[in-house]
């Protein structure tokens, strides 16, 4: 389409088209030119698709963003209309010119590059008039000789410019730094949009989907309000003490808190919050509409914590990332509260205090560590308040470090890196070899040789490995759920078709039991996403819980592959999936009460016409 937003903007376009759901019925201008024929323009209907595309045309504040929807019935129809306007007015301009333009009149305007656009007259002054281009959302002052009567056929398309506001940025709509940041990141670009509310002025989230990962533009722009004086810039070869490891991920990466000005400021504001809510009910700040990228508060283990919503599963459950520990957990929406307005700017200004790290000289570019290695690391360093670390490399938002516990600092031979390398914790993953030379380890002697992973029978662990690992292994429970009752021949039931491969094989679910299954899935999500990983003995033809595409399912293990992958059968949905073995957990008794919901079925040829599935 034509990139007409380069014309200098004056102010928000008056009379901006509203979505059909809440379009106002403002009285039309009474003063119309005698030959001006009033024809109603249909309202703009917000697309029904989940993530429609929009072109950001202009921005006046974060609560006043002008967009145009992209698609055949929107931008495509507009371009086609403007081509027809250009052709029609090239042949009929002389008979269509308006002699006395009136405020509120809908006209055809001759814009730059001989483009013909629909416009509404905002004001008149002598031989110059101010118009709003109703399909683009911006104003321009032009000569009155450039406006013409709008022909009947050009009233059919709804005005394409739509006013929106960016979710999560409403409180800072007049901040010049934020507005400038949003403008530079969005104007003239196409984004996928999530529409949170189809209201008079819809609340939206913009996503840049051009790269490998979808980028939440709202959340990205909000970071410009962070206080740069509170940022911590790690230095290579620097030594940091009083380090606290707050999270150990299943791939061996760590999140640490390092003493800094920002961390001190965080503790101060959290103490203020504690005092604030000590005198009032937090329930008054319940979140009505959660969305990805939203920063809010969670009372966890007796303390307030900053969290960012990273995934919304349903109206009841969602995933959050603790901004200052790096932990990810599933919580109920009711557990979250909005940040009180008097603290909002202060809390937003503090950068995340969780620093992502990895242990230097240990494999980083592998899918997962073994459960034993992760458990050992967690037992050794997690929440130890007085660790120390030396930074040896910085790249792509991750720090390569040597980590020390208090009693071992600064002995290089007793660093966590050296201890975990020397321990026999890698045998369960046969594609992992610790053959990276420890060349950067301080004080390394030539006799210090890297240990290669053992592929044979398990040897006794070294003294540095806690013996509790074996005792923490959990065997799967043998209790089976009750059998799903099936109907007798010729009886009928309401079902949902979950999977259809061919007439001889498809999967049904009982319609009456679907609500129970949805509740079970949510409870599994909350349980397993807030439970630490454990070492699990995985056996073929046994039942487990498994994480598949960010959801937890009840599964049957069908096969174990040598590369750390397993094939599973979803007992409630009838699908076969290939997942990483680290996504397997024991299926606890509380999730064994509901019968497995997948019903294998085939069409009966003789009675196919008489059977009806709903």
Coordinates of C-alpha atoms in Angstrom, one line a residue:
X1 CA 0.0 0.0 0.0
X2 CA 0.9 3.7 -0.1
X3 CA 3.1 4.8 2.8
X4 CA 1.4 8.1 3.5
X5 CA 2.3 8.4 7.1
X6 CA 5.4 10.3 6.1
X7 CA 3.3 13.5 5.9
X8 CA 3.8 15.6 9.0
X9 CA 1.2 14.8 11.6
X10 CA -0.7 17.6 13.3
X11 CA -3.0 15.9 15.8
X12 CA -5.2 12.8 16.3
X13 CA -7.7 12.5 13.6
X14 CA -11.1 13.6 14.9
X15 CA -14.0 11.2 14.2
X16 CA -11.7 8.1 14.1
X17 CA -13.5 5.0 13.0
X18 CA -14.6 2.9 16.0
X19 CA -15.0 -0.9 16.0
X20 CA -18.6 -2.1 15.4
X21 CA -18.9 -3.4 19.0
X22 CA -19.0 0.0 20.5
X23 CA -19.4 2.5 17.7
X24 CA -20.9 5.7 18.9
X25 CA -24.1 7.1 17.3
X26 CA -22.9 10.7 17.3
X27 CA -25.3 12.9 15.4
X28 CA -24.2 13.7 11.9
X29 CA -23.5 17.3 10.7
X30 CA -26.7 19.1 9.9
X31 CA -25.0 21.6 7.6
X32 CA -24.5 19.7 4.4
X33 CA -23.9 21.0 0.9
X34 CA -27.2 20.8 -1.1
X35 CA -25.7 18.4 -3.6
X36 CA -23.9 16.3 -0.9
X37 CA -25.6 13.0 -0.6
X38 CA -25.4 11.4 2.8
X39 CA -24.7 7.7 2.6
X40 CA -23.8 5.7 5.8
X41 CA -20.4 4.1 5.9
X42 CA -20.5 0.6 7.4
X43 CA -18.6 0.1 10.7
X44 CA -15.2 -1.5 10.8
X45 CA -15.4 -5.1 12.0
X46 CA -12.4 -6.4 14.0
X47 CA -11.0 -9.5 12.3
X48 CA -12.1 -12.8 13.9
X49 CA -8.7 -14.5 13.5
X50 CA -6.6 -15.0 16.6
X51 CA -3.6 -12.9 15.5
X52 CA -4.5 -10.6 12.7
X53 CA -1.8 -8.5 11.1
X54 CA -1.7 -4.7 11.4
X55 CA 0.3 -1.8 9.9
X56 CA 1.1 0.8 12.5
X57 CA 0.4 4.0 10.7
X58 CA 0.9 6.7 13.4
X59 CA 1.3 7.1 17.1
X60 CA 0.4 10.1 19.3
X61 CA 0.7 8.3 22.7
X62 CA 0.7 4.7 23.9
X63 CA -3.1 5.1 24.3
X64 CA -3.5 6.6 20.8
X65 CA -2.0 4.3 18.2
X66 CA -3.4 4.3 14.7
X67 CA -3.3 1.0 12.9
X68 CA -4.7 -0.5 9.7
X69 CA -5.6 -4.2 9.5
X70 CA -3.8 -6.2 6.8
X71 CA -5.8 -8.7 4.7
X72 CA -7.9 -9.2 1.7
X73 CA -11.0 -7.6 3.2
X74 CA -9.0 -4.7 4.8
X75 CA -5.8 -3.3 3.2
X76 CA -6.4 -5.3 0.1
X77 CA -9.9 -3.9 -0.4
X78 CA -8.6 -0.4 0.4
X79 CA -5.9 -0.6 -2.2
X80 CA -8.4 -1.8 -4.8
X81 CA -10.8 1.0 -3.9
X82 CA -8.1 3.7 -4.2
X83 CA -7.1 2.4 -7.6
X84 CA -10.8 2.7 -8.7
X85 CA -11.0 6.2 -7.2
X86 CA -7.9 7.2 -9.2
X87 CA -9.5 5.9 -12.4
X88 CA -12.9 7.4 -11.7
X89 CA -11.7 10.9 -10.8
X90 CA -9.4 11.1 -13.7
X91 CA -12.5 11.0 -15.9
X92 CA -15.0 12.9 -13.7
X93 CA -13.0 15.4 -11.7
X94 CA -14.5 18.5 -13.3
X95 CA -18.1 17.6 -12.4
X96 CA -17.3 16.4 -8.9
X97 CA -15.3 19.4 -7.5
X98 CA -16.8 20.9 -4.3
X99 CA -17.4 24.6 -4.4
X100 CA -18.2 25.2 -0.7
X101 CA -16.6 22.6 1.6
X102 CA -18.4 22.0 4.9
X103 CA -17.0 20.7 8.2
X104 CA -17.8 17.1 8.7
X105 CA -18.2 16.4 5.0
X106 CA -16.8 13.2 3.6
X107 CA -14.8 13.9 0.4
X108 CA -12.3 12.6 -2.0
X109 CA -9.0 14.3 -1.7
X110 CA -6.1 14.5 -4.2
X111 CA -3.0 13.8 -2.1
X112 CA 0.6 13.4 -2.9
X113 CA 1.8 11.4 -5.8
X114 CA -1.6 11.7 -7.5
X115 CA -3.2 9.4 -4.9
X116 CA -6.9 9.7 -4.3
X117 CA -8.0 9.2 -0.7
X118 CA -11.1 9.4 1.3
X119 CA -11.1 12.3 3.8
X120 CA -13.3 14.1 6.3
X121 CA -13.2 17.9 6.6
X122 CA -12.1 19.0 10.0
X123 CA -12.0 22.8 9.6
X124 CA -11.9 25.4 7.0
X125 CA -9.9 28.7 6.8
X126 CA -10.1 30.7 3.6
X127 CA -9.1 28.6 0.7
X128 CA -7.3 26.1 2.9
X129 CA -9.0 23.2 4.7
X130 CA -7.9 20.7 7.3
X131 CA -8.8 17.1 6.5
X132 CA -8.4 13.7 8.2
X133 CA -7.6 10.8 5.9
X134 CA -10.1 8.3 7.3
X135 CA -8.2 5.2 6.0
X136 CA -4.9 6.4 7.4
X137 CA -5.7 8.3 10.6
X138 CA -3.7 11.5 10.2
X139 CA -4.5 15.1 9.3
X140 CA -3.2 17.4 6.6
X141 CA -3.9 21.0 5.6
X142 CA -4.6 21.2 1.8
X143 CA -6.0 23.6 -0.7
X144 CA -9.8 23.5 -1.1
X145 CA -9.3 23.0 -4.8
X146 CA -8.1 19.5 -4.0
X147 CA -11.3 18.1 -2.5
X148 CA -14.1 16.5 -4.5
X149 CA -17.5 15.0 -3.9
X150 CA -17.1 11.4 -2.9
X151 CA -18.9 9.1 -5.3
X152 CA -21.5 6.7 -4.0
X153 CA -19.5 3.6 -4.7
X154 CA -16.7 4.7 -2.4
X155 CA -18.9 4.7 0.8
X156 CA -19.1 0.9 0.9
X157 CA -15.8 0.2 2.6
X158 CA -15.5 0.9 6.3
X159 CA -12.9 3.5 7.4
X160 CA -9.7 1.5 7.7
X161 CA -7.8 3.5 10.3
X162 CA -8.5 2.2 13.8
X163 CA -7.4 3.8 17.1
X164 CA -5.9 1.4 19.7
X165 CA -3.9 1.5 23.0
X166 CA -1.0 -0.7 23.9
X167 CA -1.6 -3.0 26.9
X168 CA 0.7 -2.5 29.8
X169 CA 1.8 1.0 28.7
X170 CA -1.3 2.9 29.6
X171 CA 0.1 4.4 32.8
X172 CA 3.0 5.9 30.9
X173 CA 1.1 7.2 27.8
X174 CA 2.6 10.7 28.1
X175 CA 6.2 9.7 28.9
X176 CA 8.2 11.3 26.0
X177 CA 11.0 8.7 26.2
X178 CA 8.5 5.8 26.0
X179 CA 6.5 7.4 23.2
X180 CA 9.7 8.0 21.2
X181 CA 10.8 4.4 21.7
X182 CA 7.4 2.9 20.7
X183 CA 7.3 5.2 17.6
X184 CA 10.8 4.2 16.5
X185 CA 10.0 0.5 16.9
X186 CA 6.5 0.4 15.3
X187 CA 5.6 3.2 12.9
X188 CA 5.5 2.0 9.3
X189 CA 5.9 -1.7 10.2
X190 CA 3.6 -4.7 10.1
X191 CA 3.0 -6.7 13.3
X192 CA 0.9 -9.6 14.5
X193 CA -1.5 -8.3 17.0
X194 CA -3.3 -9.9 20.0
X195 CA -6.5 -8.1 20.8
X196 CA -7.3 -8.2 24.5
X197 CA -10.5 -6.2 24.5
X198 CA -12.8 -5.4 21.5
X199 CA -13.8 -2.1 23.0
X200 CA -14.2 1.5 21.8
X201 CA -10.5 1.7 21.8
X202 CA -9.1 -1.9 21.8
X203 CA -6.2 -2.9 24.0
X204 CA -3.6 -4.7 22.0
X205 CA -0.2 -6.3 22.1
X206 CA 2.1 -6.1 19.1
X207 CA 4.4 -9.0 18.2
X208 CA 7.3 -8.9 15.8
X209 CA 7.2 -12.4 14.2
X210 CA 10.0 -11.8 11.6
X211 CA 12.7 -13.6 13.6
X212 CA 13.0 -17.1 15.1
X213 CA 11.3 -15.9 18.3
X214 CA 8.2 -13.8 18.6
X215 CA 9.0 -10.5 20.3
X216 CA 6.5 -8.8 22.5
X217 CA 6.9 -5.1 21.4
X218 CA 4.9 -3.8 24.4
X219 CA 7.2 -5.5 26.9
X220 CA 10.3 -4.6 25.0
X221 CA 9.5 -0.9 24.9
X222 CA 8.6 -0.8 28.6
X223 CA 12.2 -1.6 29.4
X224 CA 13.3 1.9 28.2
X225 CA 11.9 3.2 31.5
X226 CA 14.5 1.2 33.5
X227 CA 17.0 3.3 35.4
X228 CA 20.3 2.8 33.7
X229 CA 22.2 3.8 36.9
X230 CA 20.8 0.6 38.5
X231 CA 22.1 -1.7 35.8
X232 CA 24.9 -4.2 36.7
X233 CA 27.6 -4.5 34.1
X234 CA 29.7 -7.6 34.8
X235 CA 33.4 -7.4 34.0
X236 CA 35.5 -10.2 32.6
X237 CA 38.1 -11.5 35.1
X238 CA 36.3 -9.8 37.9
X239 CA 35.6 -11.6 41.2
X240 CA 32.2 -11.2 42.9
X241 CA 31.4 -12.3 46.5
X242 CA 28.2 -12.7 48.4
X243 CA 26.6 -14.2 45.3
X244 CA 23.3 -16.0 45.7
X245 CA 22.3 -18.7 43.2
X246 CA 18.5 -18.4 42.9
X247 CA 17.7 -21.0 40.2
X248 CA 19.4 -24.0 38.5
X249 CA 17.8 -24.9 35.2
X250 CA 17.6 -28.4 33.7
X251 CA 20.2 -27.5 31.1
X252 CA 22.7 -26.5 33.7
X253 CA 22.4 -22.8 33.4
X254 CA 22.2 -20.7 36.6
X255 CA 20.5 -17.5 37.7
X256 CA 22.5 -15.5 40.3
X257 CA 21.9 -12.4 42.3
X258 CA 25.0 -10.2 42.7
X259 CA 25.2 -7.4 45.3
X260 CA 24.6 -4.1 43.5
X261 CA 22.8 -0.8 43.6
X262 CA 19.9 -2.3 41.8
X263 CA 19.5 -5.2 44.2
X264 CA 19.6 -2.8 47.2
X265 CA 17.0 -0.7 45.6
X266 CA 14.8 -3.7 44.9
X267 CA 14.9 -4.8 48.6
X268 CA 13.9 -1.3 49.6
X269 CA 10.9 -1.1 47.4
X270 CA 9.8 -4.7 48.4
X271 CA 9.9 -3.6 52.1
X272 CA 7.7 -0.6 51.2
X273 CA 5.3 -3.0 49.5
X274 CA 5.2 -5.2 52.6
X275 CA 4.3 -2.3 54.8
X276 CA 1.8 -1.0 52.3
X277 CA -0.2 -4.3 52.1
X278 CA 0.1 -4.7 55.9
X279 CA -2.5 -2.0 56.3
X280 CA -4.8 -2.9 53.4
X281 CA -6.2 -5.9 51.5
X282 CA -4.3 -7.0 48.5
X283 CA -7.5 -8.4 47.0
X284 CA -8.4 -4.9 45.9
X285 CA -5.7 -5.2 43.3
X286 CA -6.8 -8.4 41.6
X287 CA -6.0 -8.7 38.0
X288 CA -9.0 -8.7 35.7
X289 CA -7.3 -9.3 32.4
X290 CA -3.9 -11.0 32.5
X291 CA -1.7 -10.9 29.3
X292 CA 1.8 -11.9 28.3
X293 CA 4.4 -9.3 29.2
X294 CA 2.4 -7.9 32.1
X295 CA 4.5 -7.2 35.2
X296 CA 2.7 -7.8 38.5
X297 CA 3.2 -9.0 42.1
X298 CA 3.0 -12.4 43.7
X299 CA 3.2 -13.2 47.4
X300 CA 5.5 -16.2 47.5
X301 CA 7.0 -17.9 50.6
X302 CA 5.9 -15.0 52.8
X303 CA 7.5 -12.3 50.6
X304 CA 6.4 -10.1 47.6
X305 CA 8.1 -10.8 44.3
X306 CA 8.0 -9.2 40.9
X307 CA 6.8 -11.6 38.2
X308 CA 6.2 -11.3 34.4
X309 CA 3.4 -13.3 32.8
X310 CA 5.0 -15.4 30.0
X311 CA 2.1 -17.7 29.0
X312 CA -1.7 -17.6 29.6
X313 CA -3.1 -21.1 29.6
X314 CA -6.7 -20.4 30.6
X315 CA -8.8 -17.9 32.6
X316 CA -7.6 -19.7 35.7
X317 CA -3.9 -20.6 35.2
X318 CA -0.8 -19.0 33.7
X319 CA 3.0 -19.2 33.7
X320 CA 5.1 -16.5 35.3
X321 CA 8.8 -15.7 35.4
X322 CA 10.2 -14.4 38.7
X323 CA 12.1 -11.4 37.4
X324 CA 14.7 -11.4 40.1
X325 CA 15.4 -15.1 40.5
X326 CA 14.9 -16.5 37.0
X327 CA 12.4 -19.1 38.2
X328 CA 9.4 -20.1 36.0
X329 CA 6.2 -21.4 37.7
X330 CA 2.6 -22.0 36.9
X331 CA 0.2 -20.1 39.2
X332 CA -3.5 -19.3 39.5
X333 CA -4.6 -15.9 38.2
X334 CA -6.2 -15.2 41.6
X335 CA -2.7 -15.3 43.2
X336 CA -1.5 -12.3 41.2
X337 CA -2.1 -8.7 42.0
X338 CA -1.5 -5.5 40.1
X339 CA 1.3 -3.1 41.1
X340 CA -0.3 -0.2 43.1
X341 CA 0.0 3.0 41.0
X342 CA 2.1 4.8 43.6
X343 CA 4.8 2.1 43.3
X344 CA 4.5 1.3 39.6
X345 CA 7.2 3.6 38.1
X346 CA 9.7 2.7 40.9
X347 CA 9.2 -1.1 40.3
X348 CA 9.4 -0.8 36.6
X349 CA 12.6 1.3 36.9
X350 CA 14.6 -1.6 38.5
X351 CA 16.2 -3.9 36.0
X352 CA 15.8 -7.7 36.5
X353 CA 18.2 -8.8 39.2
X354 CA 18.5 -12.4 37.9
X355 CA 21.8 -12.8 36.0
X356 CA 21.9 -15.7 33.6
X357 CA 25.2 -17.7 34.0
X358 CA 26.7 -21.0 33.0
X359 CA 29.6 -23.0 34.4
X360 CA 32.7 -22.3 32.3
X361 CA 34.4 -25.3 30.6
X362 CA 31.2 -27.4 30.9
X363 CA 29.1 -28.4 27.9
X364 CA 26.6 -25.6 27.1
X365 CA 25.3 -26.5 23.6
X366 CA 23.6 -29.7 24.6
X367 CA 19.8 -30.2 25.0
X368 CA 19.7 -31.2 28.7
X369 CA 22.0 -32.2 31.6
X370 CA 21.3 -35.5 33.3
X371 CA 18.9 -35.3 36.3
X372 CA 21.7 -36.5 38.6
X373 CA 23.9 -33.6 37.5
X374 CA 21.2 -31.0 37.9
X375 CA 20.1 -32.4 41.3
X376 CA 23.7 -32.4 42.6
X377 CA 24.2 -28.8 41.4
X378 CA 20.9 -27.7 43.1
X379 CA 21.7 -29.4 46.3
X380 CA 25.2 -27.8 46.4
X381 CA 24.6 -24.2 45.5
X382 CA 20.9 -23.3 45.4
X383 CA 20.1 -20.4 47.8
X384 CA 23.6 -20.7 49.3
X385 CA 23.9 -17.0 50.4
X386 CA 27.7 -16.6 50.3
X387 CA 28.9 -18.1 47.0
X388 CA 31.6 -16.4 44.9
X389 CA 32.1 -16.3 41.2
X390 CA 34.7 -15.3 38.7
X391 CA 33.6 -14.2 35.3
X392 CA 35.7 -15.5 32.4
X393 CA 33.6 -14.7 29.4
X394 CA 30.5 -12.7 28.4
X395 CA 28.4 -13.3 25.4
X396 CA 24.8 -13.1 24.3
X397 CA 23.3 -12.2 27.7
X398 CA 25.0 -15.1 29.5
X399 CA 28.1 -15.0 31.8
X400 CA 30.5 -17.9 31.8
X401 CA 31.7 -18.2 35.4
X402 CA 33.7 -20.3 37.9
X403 CA 31.5 -20.8 41.0
X404 CA 32.7 -21.4 44.5
X405 CA 30.9 -22.2 47.7
X406 CA 32.1 -20.3 50.9
X407 CA 34.3 -23.1 52.3
X408 CA 36.1 -23.7 49.0
X409 CA 36.9 -20.2 48.0
X410 CA 39.3 -19.4 46.5
X411 CA 40.8 -22.9 45.9
X412 CA 40.5 -23.4 42.1
X413 CA 40.6 -27.2 42.5
X414 CA 37.5 -27.1 44.6
X415 CA 35.4 -24.9 42.4
X416 CA 31.9 -26.2 41.5
X417 CA 33.1 -26.5 37.9
X418 CA 35.9 -28.9 38.9
X419 CA 33.7 -30.9 41.4
X420 CA 30.9 -31.6 38.9
X421 CA 33.4 -32.5 36.2
X422 CA 35.1 -35.0 38.4
X423 CA 31.8 -36.6 39.5
X424 CA 30.2 -39.5 37.6
X425 CA 26.9 -37.8 36.9
X426 CA 26.8 -38.0 33.1
X427 CA 26.2 -41.7 32.3
X428 CA 22.5 -41.4 31.6
X429 CA 23.0 -39.2 28.5
X430 CA 25.4 -41.0 26.2
X431 CA 25.9 -38.1 23.7
X432 CA 27.5 -35.9 26.5
X433 CA 31.2 -36.0 26.8
X434 CA 33.1 -33.8 29.2
X435 CA 36.1 -33.5 27.0
X436 CA 36.4 -29.7 27.0
X437 CA 39.9 -28.7 28.2
X438 CA 39.8 -26.7 31.5
X439 CA 42.3 -24.3 30.1
X440 CA 40.8 -21.2 31.8
X441 CA 40.5 -22.6 35.3
X442 CA 42.7 -20.5 37.6
X443 CA 45.6 -22.5 39.0
X444 CA 45.2 -25.4 36.7
X445 CA 48.1 -27.9 36.6
X446 CA 49.1 -29.8 33.5
X447 CA 48.2 -33.0 35.4
X448 CA 44.6 -32.0 35.7
X449 CA 42.9 -34.0 32.9
X450 CA 39.3 -33.7 31.9
X451 CA 37.1 -36.6 32.8
X452 CA 35.2 -38.3 29.9
X453 CA 31.7 -39.5 30.6
X454 CA 31.5 -43.2 31.5
X455 CA 29.4 -45.4 29.3
X456 CA 29.8 -48.5 31.4
X457 CA 28.2 -49.6 34.7
X458 CA 27.8 -46.9 37.3
X459 CA 30.7 -46.3 39.6
X460 CA 30.4 -45.0 43.1
X461 CA 30.2 -41.2 43.1
X462 CA 33.0 -39.1 44.6
X463 CA 32.7 -37.7 48.1
X464 CA 31.6 -34.4 46.6
X465 CA 28.3 -35.9 45.4
X466 CA 25.6 -36.2 48.1
X467 CA 24.4 -39.7 48.6
X468 CA 20.8 -38.5 48.7
X469 CA 20.6 -38.7 44.9
X470 CA 19.7 -42.4 45.0
X471 CA 17.2 -41.9 47.7
X472 CA 15.5 -39.2 45.8
X473 CA 14.7 -41.4 42.8
X474 CA 11.0 -42.0 42.6
X475 CA 9.4 -45.1 41.1
X476 CA 6.1 -44.7 39.3
X477 CA 3.0 -45.7 41.2
X478 CA 1.3 -48.9 40.0
X479 CA -2.3 -47.7 40.9
X480 CA -4.4 -47.5 37.7
X481 CA -7.3 -45.2 37.1
X482 CA -10.8 -46.7 36.9
X483 CA -12.0 -47.9 33.5
X484 CA -14.0 -45.5 31.5
X485 CA -17.5 -47.0 31.2
X486 CA -18.6 -47.6 27.6
X487 CA -22.1 -47.9 26.2
X488 CA -23.7 -51.0 25.0
X489 CA -24.4 -51.7 21.4
X490 CA -27.1 -49.5 19.8
X491 CA -26.8 -46.9 22.7
X492 CA -25.9 -43.3 22.0
X493 CA -23.5 -40.8 23.6
X494 CA -22.3 -37.3 23.0
X495 CA -18.6 -37.3 22.0
X496 CA -15.8 -35.0 20.9
X497 CA -13.6 -36.2 18.0
X498 CA -10.1 -35.6 19.3
X499 CA -8.3 -37.3 16.4
X500 CA -9.3 -38.6 13.0
X501 CA -6.8 -40.6 10.9
X502 CA -9.1 -42.6 8.6
X503 CA -12.5 -44.3 9.0
X504 CA -10.9 -47.3 10.6
X505 CA -9.1 -45.3 13.3
X506 CA -10.1 -42.2 15.2
X507 CA -10.1 -41.0 18.9
X508 CA -13.2 -40.0 20.8
X509 CA -13.7 -38.3 24.1
X510 CA -16.8 -38.3 26.2
X511 CA -18.5 -34.9 26.0
X512 CA -19.8 -35.2 29.6
X513 CA -16.2 -35.8 30.9
X514 CA -14.4 -33.1 29.0
X515 CA -14.8 -30.5 31.8
X516 CA -13.2 -32.9 34.3
X517 CA -10.3 -33.5 31.9
X518 CA -9.8 -29.7 31.5
X519 CA -9.7 -29.3 35.2
X520 CA -7.3 -32.2 35.6
X521 CA -4.9 -30.7 32.9
X522 CA -4.9 -27.4 34.8
X523 CA -4.2 -29.1 38.1
X524 CA -1.3 -31.1 36.6
X525 CA 0.1 -27.9 35.1
X526 CA 0.1 -26.2 38.5
X527 CA 1.5 -29.2 40.3
X528 CA 4.4 -30.2 38.0
X529 CA 5.4 -26.6 37.0
X530 CA 5.9 -25.8 40.7
X531 CA 7.6 -29.1 41.7
X532 CA 11.4 -29.4 41.3
X533 CA 12.7 -31.8 38.7
X534 CA 13.6 -35.2 40.1
X535 CA 15.5 -38.2 38.9
X536 CA 13.0 -40.6 37.4
X537 CA 13.5 -44.3 36.5
X538 CA 11.7 -44.4 33.1
X539 CA 10.5 -47.8 31.9
X540 CA 8.8 -48.9 28.8
X541 CA 5.0 -49.7 29.0
X542 CA 4.7 -47.8 32.3
X543 CA 2.4 -44.8 32.9
X544 CA 3.9 -41.3 33.7
X545 CA 3.2 -37.6 33.5
X546 CA 4.9 -35.9 30.5
X547 CA 5.3 -32.3 29.4
X548 CA 4.2 -32.0 25.8
X549 CA 4.1 -28.6 24.1
X550 CA 3.9 -26.7 27.5
X551 CA 1.1 -28.9 28.8
X552 CA 1.2 -31.9 31.1
X553 CA -0.4 -35.2 29.9
X554 CA -0.9 -38.7 31.3
X555 CA 1.1 -40.9 29.0
X556 CA 2.2 -44.4 28.3
X557 CA 5.9 -44.9 27.5
X558 CA 6.1 -46.7 24.1
X559 CA 9.9 -46.6 23.4
X560 CA 13.2 -45.4 24.8
X561 CA 15.7 -44.0 22.3
X562 CA 19.5 -43.9 22.7
X563 CA 19.7 -40.1 22.2
X564 CA 17.7 -39.2 25.4
X565 CA 14.3 -39.1 23.6
X566 CA 11.2 -41.2 24.4
X567 CA 8.1 -42.0 22.4
X568 CA 4.9 -41.6 24.4
X569 CA 1.2 -42.2 23.9
X570 CA -1.2 -39.6 25.3
X571 CA -3.8 -41.6 27.2
X572 CA -6.4 -38.8 27.1
X573 CA -5.9 -37.6 23.6
X574 CA -4.8 -40.6 21.6
X575 CA -1.7 -39.0 20.1
X576 CA 1.9 -40.3 19.8
X577 CA 4.6 -37.8 20.6
X578 CA 8.4 -37.8 20.7
X579 CA 9.8 -35.8 23.7
X580 CA 12.9 -35.5 25.8
X581 CA 13.3 -37.9 28.7
X582 CA 13.8 -35.0 31.1
X583 CA 10.1 -34.0 30.5
X584 CA 8.9 -37.2 32.2
X585 CA 7.6 -37.2 35.8
X586 CA 5.9 -39.8 38.0
X587 CA 2.1 -39.7 37.7
X588 CA 1.0 -39.2 41.3
X589 CA -2.2 -40.7 42.8
X590 CA -4.2 -37.5 42.7
X591 CA -4.0 -37.6 38.9
X592 CA -5.0 -41.3 38.6
X593 CA -8.6 -40.9 39.7
X594 CA -10.1 -39.9 36.4
X595 CA -10.4 -42.6 33.8
X596 CA -8.2 -42.2 30.7
X597 CA -10.4 -40.3 28.2
X598 CA -9.1 -41.5 24.8
X599 CA -11.6 -43.9 23.2
X600 CA -10.3 -45.7 20.1
X601 CA -13.1 -46.1 17.5
X602 CA -13.9 -47.0 13.9
X603 CA -16.9 -46.4 11.7
X604 CA -19.3 -49.3 11.7
X605 CA -20.1 -49.9 8.0
X606 CA -23.5 -51.4 8.4
X607 CA -24.8 -48.8 10.9
X608 CA -22.8 -45.8 9.8
X609 CA -25.9 -44.1 8.5
X610 CA -27.9 -44.6 11.7
X611 CA -25.1 -43.6 14.1
X612 CA -24.8 -39.9 15.0
X613 CA -21.9 -38.5 16.9
X614 CA -22.1 -35.0 18.4

